[in-house]
């Protein structure tokens, strides 16, 4: 089965949906491919307080749902699936989506970034059994329990604050003394009666794989090397994200951390392929900046197609 398009958008987070709204309004009838994490990171968050236009804040999933409705209203078409292979060597580009082959003259990559894991064997074995990277998805299961949150950025603070709704106590465990989190988020966490901090601690192991549940974390003090066992019923990761760009291999330029390299905001090295949002933004990584570059990508697609005589 094969499908031919003027433009395909990969990803349905803030960047992809904004690109979809603009491309659909320009009558390009974009095909928007929704991968493993529909709605992107905003759909896993709670209150978004800094997206302009919502003085009281708005829930992340609601913001995403609104954007999606807006894109559908102008004619964007959505399809679920995972692009397993992309051939960008000649135009039209080819994408493999399950058994289907999609050909497209332009491509907007808005595939975002997924949660980073520590990479411990025990951590991977206990995902879904007390190890999680999504407080809003899994926090509920740990009512009245001791929860550990790993990380020192805004994500960790946000997760910890959210988890206080359920947990008897939340401990933020960070590998350094200094925090990356913004002042306002860090202060909120520090002032919360249910939250405490452990700094200069690295997680060495998650126990207990045999019991198929989290009972404790083995922590190593990074300066003294002293190892302690910290009892907890769950471990939530808030240690940042990894860009989803591996499927393009060396057809596009990536930096050392895997982010797609772009020039003039959204241009990749391949004419007709644009990237926006967290897959190419290692610096700002905000909902509003993702929306901004999503808009830019769609406008560049319009120009590109116009020059090709559409
Ligand atoms: P981040 O700012 O990059 O912070 C990641 C944290 O995880 C850092 O403290 C880092 O430690 C730690 N870390 C990374 N790898 C680790 C490892 N292998 N083991 C242990 N610790 C590790 O990421 P983020 O918190 O996800 O935030 C990303 C962006 O989104 C930021 O711009 C943030 O402002 C924004 N954001 C905003 C909000 C909000 O405003 N409500 C909420 C969430 C995110 P080191 O400090 O030692 O490197």
mmCIF file of C-alpha atoms and ligand atoms in Angstrom:
data_model
loop_
_atom_site.group_PDB
_atom_site.id
_atom_site.type_symbol
_atom_site.label_atom_id
_atom_site.label_comp_id
_atom_site.label_asym_id
_atom_site.label_seq_id
_atom_site.Cartn_x
_atom_site.Cartn_y
_atom_site.Cartn_z
ATOM 1 C CA UNK A 1 0.000 0.000 0.000
ATOM 2 C CA UNK A 2 1.366 3.447 -0.855
ATOM 3 C CA UNK A 3 0.179 6.983 -0.126
ATOM 4 C CA UNK A 4 1.444 10.247 -1.680
ATOM 5 C CA UNK A 5 1.417 13.525 0.201
ATOM 6 C CA UNK A 6 2.603 17.107 -0.059
ATOM 7 C CA UNK A 7 3.545 17.173 3.573
ATOM 8 C CA UNK A 8 3.870 14.731 6.450
ATOM 9 C CA UNK A 9 4.370 15.773 10.056
ATOM 10 C CA UNK A 10 6.006 13.337 12.467
ATOM 11 C CA UNK A 11 4.814 13.865 16.018
ATOM 12 C CA UNK A 12 1.779 15.213 17.847
ATOM 13 C CA UNK A 13 3.345 17.250 20.626
ATOM 14 C CA UNK A 14 3.225 21.010 20.770
ATOM 15 C CA UNK A 15 5.562 21.454 17.778
ATOM 16 C CA UNK A 16 3.862 18.890 15.520
ATOM 17 C CA UNK A 17 0.350 20.130 16.271
ATOM 18 C CA UNK A 18 1.260 23.764 15.704
ATOM 19 C CA UNK A 19 2.854 22.786 12.389
ATOM 20 C CA UNK A 20 -0.338 20.834 11.605
ATOM 21 C CA UNK A 21 -2.565 23.850 12.314
ATOM 22 C CA UNK A 22 -0.500 26.084 10.029
ATOM 23 C CA UNK A 23 -0.074 23.513 7.254
ATOM 24 C CA UNK A 24 -3.765 22.581 7.333
ATOM 25 C CA UNK A 25 -4.815 26.227 7.241
ATOM 26 C CA UNK A 26 -2.578 26.629 4.191
ATOM 27 C CA UNK A 27 -4.632 23.880 2.531
ATOM 28 C CA UNK A 28 -1.768 21.378 2.459
ATOM 29 C CA UNK A 29 -3.895 18.615 4.039
ATOM 30 C CA UNK A 30 -1.005 17.399 6.205
ATOM 31 C CA UNK A 31 -0.773 13.801 7.313
ATOM 32 C CA UNK A 32 0.206 13.833 10.985
ATOM 33 C CA UNK A 33 1.773 10.663 12.339
ATOM 34 C CA UNK A 34 1.147 9.930 15.973
ATOM 35 C CA UNK A 35 3.792 7.681 17.505
ATOM 36 C CA UNK A 36 4.213 5.831 20.803
ATOM 37 C CA UNK A 37 3.732 8.938 22.931
ATOM 38 C CA UNK A 38 0.712 10.778 21.516
ATOM 39 C CA UNK A 39 0.556 14.399 22.574
ATOM 40 C CA UNK A 40 4.223 14.396 23.568
ATOM 41 C CA UNK A 41 5.511 15.577 26.909
ATOM 42 C CA UNK A 42 2.656 18.004 27.586
ATOM 43 C CA UNK A 43 0.211 15.132 27.684
ATOM 44 C CA UNK A 44 2.160 13.678 30.634
ATOM 45 C CA UNK A 45 2.321 16.876 32.630
ATOM 46 C CA UNK A 46 -0.118 18.625 34.925
ATOM 47 C CA UNK A 47 -0.643 22.374 35.138
ATOM 48 C CA UNK A 48 1.134 24.507 32.534
ATOM 49 C CA UNK A 49 1.507 27.935 34.071
ATOM 50 C CA UNK A 50 3.688 29.688 31.529
ATOM 51 C CA UNK A 51 1.937 29.185 28.198
ATOM 52 C CA UNK A 52 0.790 32.685 27.224
ATOM 53 C CA UNK A 53 -2.949 33.216 27.018
ATOM 54 C CA UNK A 54 -3.952 31.161 30.046
ATOM 55 C CA UNK A 55 -3.710 33.465 33.069
ATOM 56 C CA UNK A 56 -4.924 30.740 35.435
ATOM 57 C CA UNK A 57 -2.792 28.047 33.759
ATOM 58 C CA UNK A 58 -4.082 25.100 31.745
ATOM 59 C CA UNK A 59 -3.685 21.347 32.148
ATOM 60 C CA UNK A 60 -1.118 19.960 29.663
ATOM 61 C CA UNK A 61 -3.453 17.290 28.205
ATOM 62 C CA UNK A 62 -6.197 19.894 27.713
ATOM 63 C CA UNK A 63 -3.821 22.249 25.907
ATOM 64 C CA UNK A 64 -2.764 19.425 23.588
ATOM 65 C CA UNK A 65 -6.361 18.337 22.984
ATOM 66 C CA UNK A 66 -7.293 21.916 22.044
ATOM 67 C CA UNK A 67 -4.407 22.126 19.566
ATOM 68 C CA UNK A 68 -5.362 18.814 18.035
ATOM 69 C CA UNK A 69 -9.001 19.911 17.578
ATOM 70 C CA UNK A 70 -7.771 23.101 15.961
ATOM 71 C CA UNK A 71 -5.637 21.113 13.484
ATOM 72 C CA UNK A 72 -8.527 18.734 12.670
ATOM 73 C CA UNK A 73 -10.856 21.676 12.121
ATOM 74 C CA UNK A 74 -8.633 22.876 9.263
ATOM 75 C CA UNK A 75 -8.292 19.450 7.669
ATOM 76 C CA UNK A 76 -5.229 17.768 9.215
ATOM 77 C CA UNK A 77 -5.418 13.978 9.024
ATOM 78 C CA UNK A 78 -4.001 11.832 11.855
ATOM 79 C CA UNK A 79 -2.628 8.318 11.699
ATOM 80 C CA UNK A 80 -1.231 6.173 14.519
ATOM 81 C CA UNK A 81 1.964 4.260 14.010
ATOM 82 C CA UNK A 82 5.699 4.132 14.254
ATOM 83 C CA UNK A 83 7.928 5.149 11.368
ATOM 84 C CA UNK A 84 10.471 2.348 11.237
ATOM 85 C CA UNK A 85 12.438 3.638 8.283
ATOM 86 C CA UNK A 86 12.834 6.939 6.451
ATOM 87 C CA UNK A 87 14.563 7.420 3.099
ATOM 88 C CA UNK A 88 15.464 11.070 2.589
ATOM 89 C CA UNK A 89 17.948 10.545 -0.247
ATOM 90 C CA UNK A 90 15.562 11.621 -2.977
ATOM 91 C CA UNK A 91 12.355 13.611 -3.250
ATOM 92 C CA UNK A 92 9.640 12.427 -2.766
ATOM 93 C CA UNK A 93 10.896 11.060 0.546
ATOM 94 C CA UNK A 94 9.709 7.635 1.643
ATOM 95 C CA UNK A 95 8.524 6.684 5.118
ATOM 96 C CA UNK A 96 7.702 3.168 6.217
ATOM 97 C CA UNK A 97 4.753 2.981 8.603
ATOM 98 C CA UNK A 98 3.997 -0.653 9.400
ATOM 99 C CA UNK A 99 3.126 -2.339 6.089
ATOM 100 C CA UNK A 100 2.487 1.025 4.457
ATOM 101 C CA UNK A 101 4.820 3.205 2.429
ATOM 102 C CA UNK A 102 4.183 6.942 2.480
ATOM 103 C CA UNK A 103 5.747 9.251 -0.079
ATOM 104 C CA UNK A 104 5.948 12.927 0.661
ATOM 105 C CA UNK A 105 7.439 16.028 -0.912
ATOM 106 C CA UNK A 106 8.125 17.669 2.437
ATOM 107 C CA UNK A 107 8.638 16.357 5.930
ATOM 108 C CA UNK A 108 8.337 18.118 9.274
ATOM 109 C CA UNK A 109 10.128 16.219 12.019
ATOM 110 C CA UNK A 110 8.527 16.997 15.362
ATOM 111 C CA UNK A 111 9.251 13.671 17.010
ATOM 112 C CA UNK A 112 10.239 15.284 20.310
ATOM 113 C CA UNK A 113 12.214 13.665 23.084
ATOM 114 C CA UNK A 114 11.491 10.737 25.404
ATOM 115 C CA UNK A 115 12.277 10.293 29.066
ATOM 116 C CA UNK A 116 15.875 9.447 29.917
ATOM 117 C CA UNK A 117 16.580 6.414 32.107
ATOM 118 C CA UNK A 118 19.553 5.786 34.360
ATOM 119 C CA UNK A 119 20.394 2.674 32.379
ATOM 120 C CA UNK A 120 20.647 0.248 35.313
ATOM 121 C CA UNK A 121 19.580 -3.337 34.690
ATOM 122 C CA UNK A 122 17.475 -3.384 37.857
ATOM 123 C CA UNK A 123 15.791 -0.119 36.856
ATOM 124 C CA UNK A 124 14.770 -1.537 33.467
ATOM 125 C CA UNK A 125 13.525 -4.767 35.067
ATOM 126 C CA UNK A 126 11.298 -2.826 37.476
ATOM 127 C CA UNK A 127 9.663 -0.412 34.998
ATOM 128 C CA UNK A 128 5.949 -0.737 35.668
ATOM 129 C CA UNK A 129 6.669 -2.342 39.065
ATOM 130 C CA UNK A 130 7.575 0.798 40.994
ATOM 131 C CA UNK A 131 9.952 2.436 38.514
ATOM 132 C CA UNK A 132 8.379 5.109 36.361
ATOM 133 C CA UNK A 133 9.171 8.268 34.418
ATOM 134 C CA UNK A 134 5.632 9.628 34.549
ATOM 135 C CA UNK A 135 4.254 10.879 37.850
ATOM 136 C CA UNK A 136 0.879 11.795 36.385
ATOM 137 C CA UNK A 137 0.490 8.290 34.932
ATOM 138 C CA UNK A 138 1.673 6.196 37.885
ATOM 139 C CA UNK A 139 1.679 8.351 41.039
ATOM 140 C CA UNK A 140 -1.766 7.171 42.027
ATOM 141 C CA UNK A 141 -0.488 3.613 42.666
ATOM 142 C CA UNK A 142 1.699 4.777 45.548
ATOM 143 C CA UNK A 143 -0.797 6.316 47.948
ATOM 144 C CA UNK A 144 0.590 6.545 51.459
ATOM 145 C CA UNK A 145 4.023 5.260 50.327
ATOM 146 C CA UNK A 146 7.587 6.619 50.403
ATOM 147 C CA UNK A 147 8.618 7.772 46.944
ATOM 148 C CA UNK A 148 12.050 8.715 45.586
ATOM 149 C CA UNK A 149 12.374 11.177 42.705
ATOM 150 C CA UNK A 150 15.678 11.306 40.847
ATOM 151 C CA UNK A 151 16.973 14.532 39.260
ATOM 152 C CA UNK A 152 17.760 18.151 39.958
ATOM 153 C CA UNK A 153 15.902 20.033 37.211
ATOM 154 C CA UNK A 154 12.385 21.399 36.813
ATOM 155 C CA UNK A 155 11.020 18.005 35.788
ATOM 156 C CA UNK A 156 12.155 16.436 39.063
ATOM 157 C CA UNK A 157 10.682 19.306 41.116
ATOM 158 C CA UNK A 158 7.413 19.128 39.215
ATOM 159 C CA UNK A 159 7.159 15.361 39.632
ATOM 160 C CA UNK A 160 7.976 15.572 43.340
ATOM 161 C CA UNK A 161 5.377 18.286 43.941
ATOM 162 C CA UNK A 162 2.748 16.306 42.056
ATOM 163 C CA UNK A 163 3.566 13.096 43.926
ATOM 164 C CA UNK A 164 2.963 14.752 47.325
ATOM 165 C CA UNK A 165 -0.745 14.279 46.536
ATOM 166 C CA UNK A 166 -0.309 10.547 47.039
ATOM 167 C CA UNK A 167 2.921 9.829 48.894
ATOM 168 C CA UNK A 168 3.508 9.883 52.627
ATOM 169 C CA UNK A 169 6.924 11.383 51.850
ATOM 170 C CA UNK A 170 8.849 12.324 48.701
ATOM 171 C CA UNK A 171 12.649 12.441 48.645
ATOM 172 C CA UNK A 172 14.412 14.173 45.774
ATOM 173 C CA UNK A 173 17.724 12.458 45.141
ATOM 174 C CA UNK A 174 20.230 14.451 43.119
ATOM 175 C CA UNK A 175 23.779 13.630 42.063
ATOM 176 C CA UNK A 176 25.126 17.132 42.762
ATOM 177 C CA UNK A 177 24.807 19.904 45.323
ATOM 178 C CA UNK A 178 23.563 22.516 42.819
ATOM 179 C CA UNK A 179 20.220 22.313 41.070
ATOM 180 C CA UNK A 180 19.301 23.121 37.492
ATOM 181 C CA UNK A 181 15.698 23.745 38.497
ATOM 182 C CA UNK A 182 14.334 27.288 38.259
ATOM 183 C CA UNK A 183 14.291 29.262 41.504
ATOM 184 C CA UNK A 184 10.492 29.228 41.750
ATOM 185 C CA UNK A 185 10.196 25.447 41.336
ATOM 186 C CA UNK A 186 13.078 24.684 43.690
ATOM 187 C CA UNK A 187 11.629 26.961 46.384
ATOM 188 C CA UNK A 188 8.205 25.343 46.041
ATOM 189 C CA UNK A 189 9.753 21.919 46.559
ATOM 190 C CA UNK A 190 11.968 23.086 49.432
ATOM 191 C CA UNK A 191 8.993 24.649 51.202
ATOM 192 C CA UNK A 192 6.766 21.616 50.865
ATOM 193 C CA UNK A 193 6.394 19.778 54.176
ATOM 194 C CA UNK A 194 6.308 16.343 52.500
ATOM 195 C CA UNK A 195 9.459 16.854 50.404
ATOM 196 C CA UNK A 196 13.047 16.312 51.536
ATOM 197 C CA UNK A 197 16.346 16.281 49.644
ATOM 198 C CA UNK A 198 19.364 14.011 49.382
ATOM 199 C CA UNK A 199 22.227 15.554 47.408
ATOM 200 C CA UNK A 200 25.514 14.206 46.043
ATOM 201 C CA UNK A 201 23.920 10.788 45.741
ATOM 202 C CA UNK A 202 23.984 8.469 42.730
ATOM 203 C CA UNK A 203 21.609 5.531 42.374
ATOM 204 C CA UNK A 204 23.669 2.347 42.102
ATOM 205 C CA UNK A 205 20.898 -0.202 42.150
ATOM 206 C CA UNK A 206 17.147 -0.582 42.539
ATOM 207 C CA UNK A 207 15.911 -3.356 44.803
ATOM 208 C CA UNK A 208 14.187 -5.839 44.656
ATOM 209 C CA UNK A 209 14.126 -7.378 41.196
ATOM 210 C CA UNK A 210 13.281 -10.843 42.534
ATOM 211 C CA UNK A 211 10.206 -9.634 44.386
ATOM 212 C CA UNK A 212 9.150 -7.656 41.267
ATOM 213 C CA UNK A 213 8.625 -4.526 43.353
ATOM 214 C CA UNK A 214 10.660 -1.567 44.504
ATOM 215 C CA UNK A 215 11.646 -1.886 48.154
ATOM 216 C CA UNK A 216 14.765 0.282 48.371
ATOM 217 C CA UNK A 217 17.487 2.112 46.405
ATOM 218 C CA UNK A 218 21.175 1.542 46.839
ATOM 219 C CA UNK A 219 22.791 4.981 46.877
ATOM 220 C CA UNK A 220 26.442 5.926 46.613
ATOM 221 C CA UNK A 221 27.684 9.227 48.011
ATOM 222 C CA UNK A 222 29.644 10.725 45.097
ATOM 223 C CA UNK A 223 32.334 12.248 47.349
ATOM 224 C CA UNK A 224 32.824 9.646 50.065
ATOM 225 C CA UNK A 225 31.808 6.563 48.034
ATOM 226 C CA UNK A 226 29.803 5.422 51.046
ATOM 227 C CA UNK A 227 26.916 3.152 50.035
ATOM 228 C CA UNK A 228 23.574 3.340 51.852
ATOM 229 C CA UNK A 229 20.250 1.622 51.377
ATOM 230 C CA UNK A 230 17.335 4.009 51.126
ATOM 231 C CA UNK A 231 13.904 2.381 51.613
ATOM 232 C CA UNK A 232 11.281 3.464 49.074
ATOM 233 C CA UNK A 233 8.270 1.924 47.342
ATOM 234 C CA UNK A 234 8.757 3.720 44.051
ATOM 235 C CA UNK A 235 11.400 5.517 42.027
ATOM 236 C CA UNK A 236 10.357 8.245 39.583
ATOM 237 C CA UNK A 237 12.899 9.520 37.084
ATOM 238 C CA UNK A 238 13.044 13.212 36.275
ATOM 239 C CA UNK A 239 16.468 13.320 34.655
ATOM 240 C CA UNK A 240 15.687 14.886 31.317
ATOM 241 C CA UNK A 241 14.978 13.551 27.867
ATOM 242 C CA UNK A 242 16.616 12.018 24.820
ATOM 243 C CA UNK A 243 15.684 13.293 21.323
ATOM 244 C CA UNK A 244 13.838 10.852 19.043
ATOM 245 C CA UNK A 245 15.933 11.145 15.892
ATOM 246 C CA UNK A 246 17.728 7.820 15.623
ATOM 247 C CA UNK A 247 15.488 6.626 12.762
ATOM 248 C CA UNK A 248 17.183 9.075 10.351
ATOM 249 C CA UNK A 249 20.641 7.616 10.924
ATOM 250 C CA UNK A 250 23.301 9.699 9.204
ATOM 251 C CA UNK A 251 20.909 11.147 6.621
ATOM 252 C CA UNK A 252 20.588 14.194 8.898
ATOM 253 C CA UNK A 253 23.159 15.903 11.103
ATOM 254 C CA UNK A 254 22.922 15.273 14.830
ATOM 255 C CA UNK A 255 24.937 16.651 17.738
ATOM 256 C CA UNK A 256 26.752 14.573 20.338
ATOM 257 C CA UNK A 257 23.556 14.113 22.384
ATOM 258 C CA UNK A 258 21.506 13.111 19.344
ATOM 259 C CA UNK A 259 19.605 16.377 18.773
ATOM 260 C CA UNK A 260 18.998 17.179 15.092
ATOM 261 C CA UNK A 261 21.148 20.057 13.946
ATOM 262 C CA UNK A 262 19.243 22.826 12.176
ATOM 263 C CA UNK A 263 20.206 26.170 10.662
ATOM 264 C CA UNK A 264 17.920 29.221 10.496
ATOM 265 C CA UNK A 265 15.847 27.541 13.232
ATOM 266 C CA UNK A 266 14.208 24.687 11.291
ATOM 267 C CA UNK A 267 16.222 23.811 8.150
ATOM 268 C CA UNK A 268 17.965 20.432 8.103
ATOM 269 C CA UNK A 269 20.677 19.489 5.651
ATOM 270 C CA UNK A 270 18.067 17.955 3.292
ATOM 271 C CA UNK A 271 15.983 20.425 1.244
ATOM 272 C CA UNK A 272 12.312 19.920 2.067
ATOM 273 C CA UNK A 273 12.966 18.327 5.478
ATOM 274 C CA UNK A 274 12.429 20.584 8.482
ATOM 275 C CA UNK A 275 12.781 19.884 12.196
ATOM 276 C CA UNK A 276 11.085 21.640 15.087
ATOM 277 C CA UNK A 277 10.485 21.314 18.814
ATOM 278 C CA UNK A 278 12.428 19.204 21.288
ATOM 279 C CA UNK A 279 14.009 16.929 18.682
ATOM 280 C CA UNK A 280 16.189 19.875 17.598
ATOM 281 C CA UNK A 281 16.084 22.227 20.583
ATOM 282 C CA UNK A 282 18.570 21.393 23.302
ATOM 283 C CA UNK A 283 18.551 24.917 24.665
ATOM 284 C CA UNK A 284 15.008 26.121 25.474
ATOM 285 C CA UNK A 285 12.786 22.998 25.419
ATOM 286 C CA UNK A 286 9.633 24.893 26.305
ATOM 287 C CA UNK A 287 6.080 24.323 25.046
ATOM 288 C CA UNK A 288 5.952 27.826 23.614
ATOM 289 C CA UNK A 289 9.286 27.551 21.788
ATOM 290 C CA UNK A 290 8.243 24.164 20.376
ATOM 291 C CA UNK A 291 5.030 25.769 19.112
ATOM 292 C CA UNK A 292 7.086 28.627 17.655
ATOM 293 C CA UNK A 293 9.423 26.400 15.658
ATOM 294 C CA UNK A 294 6.452 24.220 14.610
ATOM 295 C CA UNK A 295 4.918 27.324 13.054
ATOM 296 C CA UNK A 296 8.211 28.199 11.332
ATOM 297 C CA UNK A 297 8.553 24.697 9.877
ATOM 298 C CA UNK A 298 5.042 24.814 8.385
ATOM 299 C CA UNK A 299 5.677 28.253 6.863
ATOM 300 C CA UNK A 300 8.908 26.960 5.294
ATOM 301 C CA UNK A 301 7.068 23.941 3.893
ATOM 302 C CA UNK A 302 4.587 26.300 2.264
ATOM 303 C CA UNK A 303 7.431 28.305 0.688
ATOM 304 C CA UNK A 304 9.251 25.176 -0.440
ATOM 305 C CA UNK A 305 6.162 23.789 -2.159
ATOM 306 C CA UNK A 306 5.377 27.147 -3.732
ATOM 307 C CA UNK A 307 8.856 27.253 -5.277
ATOM 308 C CA UNK A 308 8.254 23.780 -6.689
ATOM 309 C CA UNK A 309 5.188 25.126 -8.471
ATOM 310 C CA UNK A 310 2.362 24.073 -6.155
HETATM 311 P P1 LIG B 1 17.267 19.187 32.894
HETATM 312 O O1 LIG B 1 17.027 20.623 33.209
HETATM 313 O O2 LIG B 1 18.258 18.829 31.854
HETATM 314 O O3 LIG B 1 17.627 18.451 34.263
HETATM 315 C C1 LIG B 1 17.956 17.098 34.298
HETATM 316 C C2 LIG B 1 18.438 16.744 35.702
HETATM 317 O O4 LIG B 1 18.652 15.358 35.759
HETATM 318 C C3 LIG B 1 19.744 17.441 36.061
HETATM 319 O O5 LIG B 1 19.694 17.869 37.385
HETATM 320 C C4 LIG B 1 20.773 16.328 35.865
HETATM 321 O O6 LIG B 1 21.838 16.387 36.779
HETATM 322 C C5 LIG B 1 19.971 15.103 36.186
HETATM 323 N N1 LIG B 1 20.498 13.942 35.444
HETATM 324 C C6 LIG B 1 20.672 13.800 34.113
HETATM 325 N N2 LIG B 1 21.154 12.582 33.819
HETATM 326 C C7 LIG B 1 21.300 11.941 34.987
HETATM 327 C C8 LIG B 1 21.770 10.649 35.342
HETATM 328 N N3 LIG B 1 22.159 9.748 34.426
HETATM 329 N N4 LIG B 1 21.794 10.318 36.651
HETATM 330 C C9 LIG B 1 21.374 11.202 37.599
HETATM 331 N N5 LIG B 1 20.918 12.439 37.328
HETATM 332 C C10 LIG B 1 20.887 12.795 36.036
HETATM 333 O O7 LIG B 1 15.913 18.457 32.408
HETATM 334 P P2 LIG B 1 14.412 18.713 32.873
HETATM 335 O O8 LIG B 1 14.294 18.870 34.330
HETATM 336 O O9 LIG B 1 13.643 17.621 32.199
HETATM 337 O O10 LIG B 1 14.032 20.094 32.173
HETATM 338 C C11 LIG B 1 14.155 20.253 30.762
HETATM 339 C C12 LIG B 1 13.580 21.621 30.330
HETATM 340 O O11 LIG B 1 12.167 21.643 30.503
HETATM 341 C C13 LIG B 1 14.143 22.764 31.153
HETATM 342 O O12 LIG B 1 14.323 23.854 30.282
HETATM 343 C C14 LIG B 1 13.041 23.051 32.147
HETATM 344 O O13 LIG B 1 13.023 24.395 32.579
HETATM 345 C C15 LIG B 1 11.798 22.700 31.356
HETATM 346 N N6 LIG B 1 10.706 22.291 32.264
HETATM 347 C C16 LIG B 1 9.939 23.263 32.822
HETATM 348 C C17 LIG B 1 8.942 22.940 33.709
HETATM 349 C C18 LIG B 1 8.105 24.028 34.312
HETATM 350 O O14 LIG B 1 8.406 25.188 34.124
HETATM 351 N N7 LIG B 1 7.063 23.716 35.027
HETATM 352 C C19 LIG B 1 8.716 21.606 34.058
HETATM 353 C C20 LIG B 1 9.524 20.617 33.507
HETATM 354 C C21 LIG B 1 10.520 20.977 32.605
HETATM 355 P P3 LIG B 1 23.004 17.495 36.634
HETATM 356 O O15 LIG B 1 22.395 18.779 37.080
HETATM 357 O O16 LIG B 1 24.074 16.988 37.512
HETATM 358 O O17 LIG B 1 23.375 17.497 35.177
#
